[in-house]
Short mmCIF file of N, CA and C in Angstrom, two decimals:
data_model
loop_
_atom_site.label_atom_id
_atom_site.label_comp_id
_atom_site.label_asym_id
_atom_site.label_seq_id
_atom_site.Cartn_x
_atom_site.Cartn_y
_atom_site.Cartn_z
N UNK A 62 40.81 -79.47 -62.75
CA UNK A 62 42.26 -79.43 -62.85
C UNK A 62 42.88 -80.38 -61.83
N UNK A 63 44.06 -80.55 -62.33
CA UNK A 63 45.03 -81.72 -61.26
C UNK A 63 45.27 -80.85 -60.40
N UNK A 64 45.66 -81.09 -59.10
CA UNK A 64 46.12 -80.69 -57.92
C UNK A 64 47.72 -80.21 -58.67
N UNK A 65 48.37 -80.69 -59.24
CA UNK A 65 50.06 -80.27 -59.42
C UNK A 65 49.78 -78.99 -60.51
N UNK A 66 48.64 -79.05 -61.71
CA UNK A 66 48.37 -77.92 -62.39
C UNK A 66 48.22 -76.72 -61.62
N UNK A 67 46.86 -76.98 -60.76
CA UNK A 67 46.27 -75.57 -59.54
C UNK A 67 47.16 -74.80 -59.06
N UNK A 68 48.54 -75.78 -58.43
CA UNK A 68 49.12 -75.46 -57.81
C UNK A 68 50.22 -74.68 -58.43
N UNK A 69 50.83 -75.56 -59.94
CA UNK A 69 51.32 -74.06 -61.02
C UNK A 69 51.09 -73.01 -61.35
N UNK A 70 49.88 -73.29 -61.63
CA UNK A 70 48.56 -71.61 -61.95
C UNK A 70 48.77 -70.89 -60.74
N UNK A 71 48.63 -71.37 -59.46
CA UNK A 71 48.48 -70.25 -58.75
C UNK A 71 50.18 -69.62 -58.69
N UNK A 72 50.73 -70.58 -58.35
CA UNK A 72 52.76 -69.74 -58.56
C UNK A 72 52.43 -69.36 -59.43
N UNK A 73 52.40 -69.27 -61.01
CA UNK A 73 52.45 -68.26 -61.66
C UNK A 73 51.98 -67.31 -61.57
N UNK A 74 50.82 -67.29 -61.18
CA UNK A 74 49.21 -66.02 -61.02
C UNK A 74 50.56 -65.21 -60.03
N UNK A 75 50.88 -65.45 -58.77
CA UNK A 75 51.42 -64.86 -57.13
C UNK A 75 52.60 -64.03 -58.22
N UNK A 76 53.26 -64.74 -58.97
CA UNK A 76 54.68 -64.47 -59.41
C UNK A 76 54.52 -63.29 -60.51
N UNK A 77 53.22 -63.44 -61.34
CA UNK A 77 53.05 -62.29 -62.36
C UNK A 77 52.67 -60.83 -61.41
N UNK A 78 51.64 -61.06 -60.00
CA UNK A 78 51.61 -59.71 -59.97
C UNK A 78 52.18 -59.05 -58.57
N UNK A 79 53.26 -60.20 -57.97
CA UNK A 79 53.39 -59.42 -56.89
C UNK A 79 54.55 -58.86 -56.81
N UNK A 80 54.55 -57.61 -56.41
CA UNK A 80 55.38 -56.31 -56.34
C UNK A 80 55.68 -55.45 -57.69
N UNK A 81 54.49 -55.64 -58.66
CA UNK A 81 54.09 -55.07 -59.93
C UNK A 81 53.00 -54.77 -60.31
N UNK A 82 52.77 -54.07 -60.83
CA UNK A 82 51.65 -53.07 -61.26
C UNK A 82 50.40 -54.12 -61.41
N UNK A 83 49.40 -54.02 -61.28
CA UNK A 83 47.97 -54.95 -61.97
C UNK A 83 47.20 -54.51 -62.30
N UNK A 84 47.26 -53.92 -63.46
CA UNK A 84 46.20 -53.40 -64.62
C UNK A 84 45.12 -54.73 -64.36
N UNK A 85 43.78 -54.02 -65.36
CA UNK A 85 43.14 -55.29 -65.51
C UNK A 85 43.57 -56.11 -66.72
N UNK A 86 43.85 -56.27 -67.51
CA UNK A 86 45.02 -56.88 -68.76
C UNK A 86 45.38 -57.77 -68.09
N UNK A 87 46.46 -57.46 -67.38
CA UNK A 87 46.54 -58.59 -66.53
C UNK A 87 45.95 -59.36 -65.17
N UNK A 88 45.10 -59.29 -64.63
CA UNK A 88 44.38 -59.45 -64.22
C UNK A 88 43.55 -60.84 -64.66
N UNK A 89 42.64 -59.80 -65.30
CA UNK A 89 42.01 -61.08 -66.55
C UNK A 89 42.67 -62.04 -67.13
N UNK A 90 44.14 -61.93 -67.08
CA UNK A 90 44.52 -63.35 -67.56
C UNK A 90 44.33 -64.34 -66.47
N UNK A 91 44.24 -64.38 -65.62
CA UNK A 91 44.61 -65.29 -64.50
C UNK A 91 42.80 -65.27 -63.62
N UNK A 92 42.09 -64.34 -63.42
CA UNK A 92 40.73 -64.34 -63.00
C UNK A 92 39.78 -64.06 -63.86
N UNK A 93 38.86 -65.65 -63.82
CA UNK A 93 37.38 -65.17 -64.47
C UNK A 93 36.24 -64.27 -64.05
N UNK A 94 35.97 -63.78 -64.81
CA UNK A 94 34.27 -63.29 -64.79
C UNK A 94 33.53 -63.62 -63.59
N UNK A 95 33.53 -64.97 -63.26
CA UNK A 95 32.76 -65.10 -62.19
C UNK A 95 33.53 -65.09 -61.06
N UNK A 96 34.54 -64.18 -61.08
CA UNK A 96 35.04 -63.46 -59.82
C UNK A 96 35.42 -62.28 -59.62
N UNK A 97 34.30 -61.35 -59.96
CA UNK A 97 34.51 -59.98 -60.03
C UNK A 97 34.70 -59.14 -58.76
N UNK A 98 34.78 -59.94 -57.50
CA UNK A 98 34.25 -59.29 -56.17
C UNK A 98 35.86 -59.37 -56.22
N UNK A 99 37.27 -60.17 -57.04
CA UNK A 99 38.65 -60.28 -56.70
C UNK A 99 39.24 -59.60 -57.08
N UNK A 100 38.08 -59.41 -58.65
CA UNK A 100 39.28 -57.91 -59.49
C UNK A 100 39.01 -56.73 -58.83
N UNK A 101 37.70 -56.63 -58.00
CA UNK A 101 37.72 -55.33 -57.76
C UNK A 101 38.38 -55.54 -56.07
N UNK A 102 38.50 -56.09 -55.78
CA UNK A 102 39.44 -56.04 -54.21
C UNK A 102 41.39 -56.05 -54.84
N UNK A 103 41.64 -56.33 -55.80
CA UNK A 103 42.89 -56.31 -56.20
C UNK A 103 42.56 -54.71 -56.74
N UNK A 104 41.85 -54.44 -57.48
CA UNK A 104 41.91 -52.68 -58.11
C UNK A 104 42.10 -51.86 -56.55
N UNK A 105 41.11 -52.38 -55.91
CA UNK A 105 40.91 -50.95 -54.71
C UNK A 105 42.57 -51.55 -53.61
N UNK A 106 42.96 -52.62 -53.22
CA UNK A 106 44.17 -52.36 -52.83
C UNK A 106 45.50 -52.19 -53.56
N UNK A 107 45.31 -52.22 -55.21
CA UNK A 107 46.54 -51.50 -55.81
C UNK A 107 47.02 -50.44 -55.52
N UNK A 108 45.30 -49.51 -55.93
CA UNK A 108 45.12 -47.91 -55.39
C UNK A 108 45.76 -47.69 -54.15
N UNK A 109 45.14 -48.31 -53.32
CA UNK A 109 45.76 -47.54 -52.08
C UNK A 109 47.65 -48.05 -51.24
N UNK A 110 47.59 -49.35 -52.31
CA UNK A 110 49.15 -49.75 -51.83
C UNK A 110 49.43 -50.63 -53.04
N UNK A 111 49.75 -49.26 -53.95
CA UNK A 111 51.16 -49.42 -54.77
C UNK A 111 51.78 -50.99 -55.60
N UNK A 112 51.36 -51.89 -56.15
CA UNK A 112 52.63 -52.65 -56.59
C UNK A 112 53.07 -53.66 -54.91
N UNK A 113 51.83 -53.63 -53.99
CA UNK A 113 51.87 -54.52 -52.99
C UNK A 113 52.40 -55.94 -53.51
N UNK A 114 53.07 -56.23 -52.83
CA UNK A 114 54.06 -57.98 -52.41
C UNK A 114 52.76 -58.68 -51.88
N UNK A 115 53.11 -59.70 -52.07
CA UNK A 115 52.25 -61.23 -51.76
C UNK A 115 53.62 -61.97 -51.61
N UNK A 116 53.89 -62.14 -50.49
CA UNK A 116 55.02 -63.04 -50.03
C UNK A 116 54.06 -64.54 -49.26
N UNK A 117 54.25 -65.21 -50.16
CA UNK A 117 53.81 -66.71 -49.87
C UNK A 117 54.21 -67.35 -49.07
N UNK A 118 54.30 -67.86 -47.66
CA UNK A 118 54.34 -67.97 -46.62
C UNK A 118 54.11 -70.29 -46.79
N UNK A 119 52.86 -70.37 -46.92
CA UNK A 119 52.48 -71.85 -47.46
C UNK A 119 51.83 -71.94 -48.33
N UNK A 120 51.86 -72.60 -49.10
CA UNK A 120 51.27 -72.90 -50.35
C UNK A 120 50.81 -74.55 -50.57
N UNK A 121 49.31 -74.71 -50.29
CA UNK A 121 48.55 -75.94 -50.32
C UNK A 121 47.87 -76.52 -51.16
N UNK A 122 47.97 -77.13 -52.04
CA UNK A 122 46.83 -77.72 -53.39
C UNK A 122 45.74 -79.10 -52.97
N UNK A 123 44.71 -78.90 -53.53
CA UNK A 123 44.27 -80.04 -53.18
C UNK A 123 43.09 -80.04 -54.73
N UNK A 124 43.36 -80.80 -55.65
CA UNK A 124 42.13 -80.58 -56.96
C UNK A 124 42.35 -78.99 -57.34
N UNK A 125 41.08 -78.41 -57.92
CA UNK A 125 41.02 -77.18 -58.21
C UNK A 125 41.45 -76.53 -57.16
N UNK A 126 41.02 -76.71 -55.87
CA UNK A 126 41.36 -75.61 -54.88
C UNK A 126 42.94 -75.70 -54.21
N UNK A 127 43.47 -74.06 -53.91
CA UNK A 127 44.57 -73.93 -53.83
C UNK A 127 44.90 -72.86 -52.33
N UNK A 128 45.29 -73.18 -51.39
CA UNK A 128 45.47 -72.71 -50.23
C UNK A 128 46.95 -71.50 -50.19
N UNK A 129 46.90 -70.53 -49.74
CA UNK A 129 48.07 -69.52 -49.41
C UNK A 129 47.65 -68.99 -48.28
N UNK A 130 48.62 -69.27 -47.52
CA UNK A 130 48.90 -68.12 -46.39
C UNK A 130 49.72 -67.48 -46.89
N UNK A 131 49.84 -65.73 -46.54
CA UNK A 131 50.38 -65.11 -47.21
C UNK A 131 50.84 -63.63 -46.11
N UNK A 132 51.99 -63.17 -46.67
CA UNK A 132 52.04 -61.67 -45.98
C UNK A 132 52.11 -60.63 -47.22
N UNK A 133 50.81 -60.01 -47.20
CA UNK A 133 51.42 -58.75 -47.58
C UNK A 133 52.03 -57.67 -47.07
N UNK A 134 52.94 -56.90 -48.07
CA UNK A 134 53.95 -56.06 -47.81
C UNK A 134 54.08 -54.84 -48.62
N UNK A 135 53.40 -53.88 -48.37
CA UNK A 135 53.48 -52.49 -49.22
C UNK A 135 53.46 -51.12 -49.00
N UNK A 136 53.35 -50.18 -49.18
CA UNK A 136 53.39 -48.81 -48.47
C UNK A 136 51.38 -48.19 -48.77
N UNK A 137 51.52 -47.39 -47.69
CA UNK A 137 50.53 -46.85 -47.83
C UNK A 137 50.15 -45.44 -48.22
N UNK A 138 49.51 -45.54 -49.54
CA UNK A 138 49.86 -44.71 -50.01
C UNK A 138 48.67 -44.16 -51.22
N UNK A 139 47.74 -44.86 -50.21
CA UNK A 139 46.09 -44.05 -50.82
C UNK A 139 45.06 -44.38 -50.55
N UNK A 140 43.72 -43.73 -50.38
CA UNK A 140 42.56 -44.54 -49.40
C UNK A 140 42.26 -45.84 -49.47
N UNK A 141 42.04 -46.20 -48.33
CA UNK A 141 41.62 -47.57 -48.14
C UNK A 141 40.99 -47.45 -47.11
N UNK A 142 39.58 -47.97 -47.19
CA UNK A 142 38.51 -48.18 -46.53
C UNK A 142 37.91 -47.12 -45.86
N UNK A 143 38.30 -45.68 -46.78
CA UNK A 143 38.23 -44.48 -45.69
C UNK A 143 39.37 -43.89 -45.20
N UNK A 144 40.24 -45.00 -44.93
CA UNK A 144 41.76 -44.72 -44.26
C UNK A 144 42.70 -43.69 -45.54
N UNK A 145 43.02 -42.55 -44.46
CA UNK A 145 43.81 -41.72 -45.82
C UNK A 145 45.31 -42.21 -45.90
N UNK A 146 46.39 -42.27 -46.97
CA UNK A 146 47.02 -42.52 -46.95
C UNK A 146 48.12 -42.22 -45.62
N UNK A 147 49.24 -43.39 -45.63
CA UNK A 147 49.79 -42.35 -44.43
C UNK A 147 51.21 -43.23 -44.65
N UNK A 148 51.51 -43.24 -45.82
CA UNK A 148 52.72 -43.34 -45.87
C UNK A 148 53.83 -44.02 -45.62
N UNK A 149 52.90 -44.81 -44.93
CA UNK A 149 53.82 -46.09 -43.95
C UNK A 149 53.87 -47.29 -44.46
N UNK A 150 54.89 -47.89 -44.20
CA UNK A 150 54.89 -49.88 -44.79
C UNK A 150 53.78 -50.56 -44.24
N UNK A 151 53.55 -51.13 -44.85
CA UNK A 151 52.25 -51.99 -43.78
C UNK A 151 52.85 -53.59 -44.28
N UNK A 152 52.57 -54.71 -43.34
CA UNK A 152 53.27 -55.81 -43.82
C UNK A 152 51.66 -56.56 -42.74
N UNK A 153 50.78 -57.30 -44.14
CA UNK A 153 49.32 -57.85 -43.75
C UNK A 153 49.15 -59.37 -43.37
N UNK A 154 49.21 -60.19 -42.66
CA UNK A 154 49.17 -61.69 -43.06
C UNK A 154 47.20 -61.93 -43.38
N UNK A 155 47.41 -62.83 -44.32
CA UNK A 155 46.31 -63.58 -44.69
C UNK A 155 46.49 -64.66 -45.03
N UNK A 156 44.64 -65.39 -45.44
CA UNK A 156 45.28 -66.89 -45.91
C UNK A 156 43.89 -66.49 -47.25
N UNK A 157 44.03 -67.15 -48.23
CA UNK A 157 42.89 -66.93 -49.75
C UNK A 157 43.21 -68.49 -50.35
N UNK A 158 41.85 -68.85 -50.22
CA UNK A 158 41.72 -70.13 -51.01
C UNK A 158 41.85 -69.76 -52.44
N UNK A 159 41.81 -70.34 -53.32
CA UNK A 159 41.28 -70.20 -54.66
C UNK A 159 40.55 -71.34 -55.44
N UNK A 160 39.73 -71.15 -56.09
CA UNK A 160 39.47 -72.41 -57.12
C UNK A 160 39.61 -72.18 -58.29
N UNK A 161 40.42 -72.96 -58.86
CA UNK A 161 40.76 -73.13 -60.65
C UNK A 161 40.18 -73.88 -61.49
N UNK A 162 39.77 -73.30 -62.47
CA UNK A 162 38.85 -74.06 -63.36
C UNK A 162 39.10 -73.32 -64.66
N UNK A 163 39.12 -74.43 -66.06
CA UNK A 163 38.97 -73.92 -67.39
C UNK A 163 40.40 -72.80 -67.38
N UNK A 164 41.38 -73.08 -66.26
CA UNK A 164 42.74 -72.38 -66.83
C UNK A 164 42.45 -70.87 -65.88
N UNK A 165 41.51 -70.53 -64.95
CA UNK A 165 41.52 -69.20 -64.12
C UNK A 165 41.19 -69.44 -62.78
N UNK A 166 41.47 -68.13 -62.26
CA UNK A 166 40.46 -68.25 -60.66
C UNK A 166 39.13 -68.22 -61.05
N UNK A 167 37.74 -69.02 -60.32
CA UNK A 167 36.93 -68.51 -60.82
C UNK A 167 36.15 -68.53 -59.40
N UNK A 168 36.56 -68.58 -58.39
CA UNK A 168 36.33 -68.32 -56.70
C UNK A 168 37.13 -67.91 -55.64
N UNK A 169 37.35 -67.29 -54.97
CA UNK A 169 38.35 -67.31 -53.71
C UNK A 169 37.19 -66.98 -52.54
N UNK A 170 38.21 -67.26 -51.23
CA UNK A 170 37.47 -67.29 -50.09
C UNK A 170 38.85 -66.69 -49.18
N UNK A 171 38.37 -65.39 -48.84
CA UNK A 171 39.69 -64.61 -48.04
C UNK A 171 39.93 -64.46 -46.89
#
């Protein structure tokens, strides 16, 4: 993929699921198969925080691969990692590469 495509795919991908529900339906539109270690890290922090924000902070393209620093922003509000819910906002910074290929994610590095 072009660097200006990657970099659409991923705004759209950020824009379809953040601060909304993510079934796998949707999910799978945007991540392949050979990144199952993402759907299941997006399933287990839905569970425990809700319809979590991805507030995009920078946004870097270079070819397939696509750079975000990012804050998440959501309540807590079911296990995570052991941790019992507790009700509180939590607001996370990270940064997740991605690589795009054939129109999906089909790598990240978190």
């Amino acid at each position: 993929m072009l660097t200006v495509e990657s970099r659409a795919f991923i705004q759209q991908y950020l824009e379809a699921i953040s601060g909304k529900a993510k079934p796998p339906a949707l999910v799978n539109q945007y991540i392949a198969d050979s990144d199952e270690a993402l759907k299941q890290h997006i399933a287990g922090a839905e569970a425990a925080f809700p319809h979590y924000a991805m507030i995009t902070e920078d946004l870097i393209a270079e070819g397939e691969k696509v750079v975000v620093r990012f804050t998440m922003r959501a309540t807590h509000q079911g296990d995570f990692m052991g941790i019992p819910a507790t009700g509180r906002p939590v607001n996370v910074p990270g940064i997740i590469i991605y690589r795009v290929a054939d129109g999906k994610i089909v790598e990240h590095w978190m």
